[in-house]
C-alpha positions as MATLAB code, in Angstrom:
seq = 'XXXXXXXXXXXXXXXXXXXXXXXXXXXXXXXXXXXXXXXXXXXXXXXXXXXXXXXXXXXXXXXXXXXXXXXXXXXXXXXXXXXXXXXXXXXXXXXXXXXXXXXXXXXXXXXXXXXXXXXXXXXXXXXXXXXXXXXXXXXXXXXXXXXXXXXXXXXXXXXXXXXXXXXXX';
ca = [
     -14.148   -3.371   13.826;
     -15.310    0.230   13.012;
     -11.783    1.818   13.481;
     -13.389    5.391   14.246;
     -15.246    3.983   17.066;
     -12.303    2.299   18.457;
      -9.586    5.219   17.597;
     -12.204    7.405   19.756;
     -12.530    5.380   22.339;
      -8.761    4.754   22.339;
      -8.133    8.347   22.514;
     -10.386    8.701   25.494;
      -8.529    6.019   27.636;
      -5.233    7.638   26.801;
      -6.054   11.135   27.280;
      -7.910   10.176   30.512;
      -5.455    7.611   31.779;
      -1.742    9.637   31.160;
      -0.301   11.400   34.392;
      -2.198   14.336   35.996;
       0.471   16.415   35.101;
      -0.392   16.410   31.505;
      -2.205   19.010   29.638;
      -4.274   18.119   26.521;
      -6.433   19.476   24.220;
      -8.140   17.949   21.209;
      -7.462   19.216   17.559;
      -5.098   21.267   17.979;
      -2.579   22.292   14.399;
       1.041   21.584   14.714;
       3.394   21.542   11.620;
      -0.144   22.146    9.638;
      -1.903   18.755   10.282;
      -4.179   18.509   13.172;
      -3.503   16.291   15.784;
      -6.735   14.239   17.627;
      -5.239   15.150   20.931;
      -1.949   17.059   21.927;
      -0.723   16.491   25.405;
       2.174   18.482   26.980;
       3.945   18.361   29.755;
       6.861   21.184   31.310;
       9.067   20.464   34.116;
      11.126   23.467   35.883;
      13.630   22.788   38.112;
      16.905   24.150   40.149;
      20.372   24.069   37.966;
      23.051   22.254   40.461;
      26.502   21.015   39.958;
      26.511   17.514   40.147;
      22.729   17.256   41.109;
      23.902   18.497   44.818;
      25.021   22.139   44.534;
      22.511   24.955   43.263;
      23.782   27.413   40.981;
      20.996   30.083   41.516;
      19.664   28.980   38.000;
      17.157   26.719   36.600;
      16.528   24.357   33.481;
      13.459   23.246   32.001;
      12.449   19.809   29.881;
       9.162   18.785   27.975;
       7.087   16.320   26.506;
       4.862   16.189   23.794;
       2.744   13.453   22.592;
       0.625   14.144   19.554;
      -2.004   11.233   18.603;
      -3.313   10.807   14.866;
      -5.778    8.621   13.189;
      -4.174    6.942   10.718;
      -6.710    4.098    9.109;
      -4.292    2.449    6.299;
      -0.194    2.304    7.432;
       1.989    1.708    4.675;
       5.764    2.130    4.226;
       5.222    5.233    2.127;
       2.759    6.893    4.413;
       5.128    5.894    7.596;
       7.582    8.013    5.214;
       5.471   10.958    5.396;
       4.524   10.691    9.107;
       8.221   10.312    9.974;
       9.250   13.958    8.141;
       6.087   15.081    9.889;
       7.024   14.363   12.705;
      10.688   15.690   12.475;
       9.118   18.995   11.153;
       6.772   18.717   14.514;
       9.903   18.398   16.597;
      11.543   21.509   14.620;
       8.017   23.523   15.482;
       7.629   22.624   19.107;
      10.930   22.673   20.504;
      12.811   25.846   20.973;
      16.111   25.405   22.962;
      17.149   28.455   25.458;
      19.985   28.805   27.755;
      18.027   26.758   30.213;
      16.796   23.671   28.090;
      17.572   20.518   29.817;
      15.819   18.393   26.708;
      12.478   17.829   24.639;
      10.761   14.519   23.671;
       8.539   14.601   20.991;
       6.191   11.336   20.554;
       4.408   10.838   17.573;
       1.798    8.307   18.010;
      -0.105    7.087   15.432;
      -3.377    4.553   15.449;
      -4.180    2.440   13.046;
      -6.336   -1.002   12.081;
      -3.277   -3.037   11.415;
       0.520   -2.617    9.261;
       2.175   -4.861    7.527;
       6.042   -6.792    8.669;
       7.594   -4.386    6.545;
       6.309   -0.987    7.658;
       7.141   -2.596   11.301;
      11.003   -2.909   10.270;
      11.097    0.344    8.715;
       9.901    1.640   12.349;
      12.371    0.395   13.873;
      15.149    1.784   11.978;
      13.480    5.685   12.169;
      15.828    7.849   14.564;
      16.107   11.702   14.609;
      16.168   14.477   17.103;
      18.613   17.571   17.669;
      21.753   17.929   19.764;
      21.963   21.190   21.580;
      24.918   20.603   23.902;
      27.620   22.043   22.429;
      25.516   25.461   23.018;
      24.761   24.342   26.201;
      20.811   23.706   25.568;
      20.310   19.967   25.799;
      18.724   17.622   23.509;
      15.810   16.842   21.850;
      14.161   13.346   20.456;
      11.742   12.454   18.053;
       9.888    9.363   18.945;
       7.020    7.311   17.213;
       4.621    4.814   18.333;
       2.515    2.791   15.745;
      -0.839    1.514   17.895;
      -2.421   -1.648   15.806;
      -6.532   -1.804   17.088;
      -6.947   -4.925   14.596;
      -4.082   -6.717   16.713;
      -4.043   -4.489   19.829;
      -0.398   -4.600   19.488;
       2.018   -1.507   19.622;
       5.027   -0.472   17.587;
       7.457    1.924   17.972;
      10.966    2.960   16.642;
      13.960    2.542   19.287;
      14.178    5.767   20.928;
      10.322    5.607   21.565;
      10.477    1.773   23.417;
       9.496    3.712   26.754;
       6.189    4.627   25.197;
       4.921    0.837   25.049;
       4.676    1.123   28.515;
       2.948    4.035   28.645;
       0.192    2.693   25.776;
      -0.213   -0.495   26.615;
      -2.769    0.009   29.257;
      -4.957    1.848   27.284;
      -5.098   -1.178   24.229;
];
């Protein structure tokens, strides 16, 4: 397997396959590394009382999903990578009187990871609580993609994001 070849071509399916509503660019710097591909996505809405009643406001949520080539996975690199991505979180999400909540999806390729960098994974939680100021939440979630295996990976609060992937293995 020539893992460039395949990360590319992964990249490709992902970036062309992911809802219309996305925006992505390639290479783009956040939290000073450069991500392959950074998609976005914004979603404005009407503030109501119990989802029935407007309140003449409005709230806004995001996503962003930030892809990395990432040829040898081991527990201390996953290290890095997770305070990367926690610093990413820190850089792209800026809570206002109006922020409903952020998810922030790290997603890294690689050619395969051991049992033990899979556990560690798993255990990886971390985002920000803005409620008690009235500005939502935020997550930080990470996906592991295996090319050697076409298998996928991913800590618990990033679960949804094997559904996304998989089609693009």
């Amino acid at each position: 397997m020539d893992f460039s070849t395949e990360f590319v071509a992964f990249r490709d399916r992902m970036t062309a396959g992911q809802d219309s509503a996305f925006v992505s660019k390639q290479n783009v710097q956040v939290a000073g590394r450069t991500a392959a591909v950074l998609s976005s996505f914004g979603l404005d809405s009407a503030r109501r009382i119990f989802g029935l009643v407007p309140t003449g406001g409005s709230t806004h949520a995001h996503e962003y999903r930030l892809l990395f080539a990432v040829p040898n996975l081991d527990e201390k690199a996953l290290a890095d990578w997770w305070d990367y991505a926690v610093e990413a979180e820190l850089e792209l999400v800026k809570p206002d009187s109006t922020h409903e909540f952020s998810m922030v999806s790290v997603i890294l390729v690689t050619g395969s990871i051991d049992r033990a960098v899979q556990k560690k994974l798993k255990k990886l939680s971390g985002g920000r609580d803005f409620s008690a100021r009235g500005q939502g939440w935020s997550s930080v979630r990470m996906a592991v993609v295996e090319l050697d295996g076409r298998r996928l990976h991913t800590n618990r609060m990033g679960e949804s994001l094997k559904n996304i992937l998989k089609p693009f293995l």
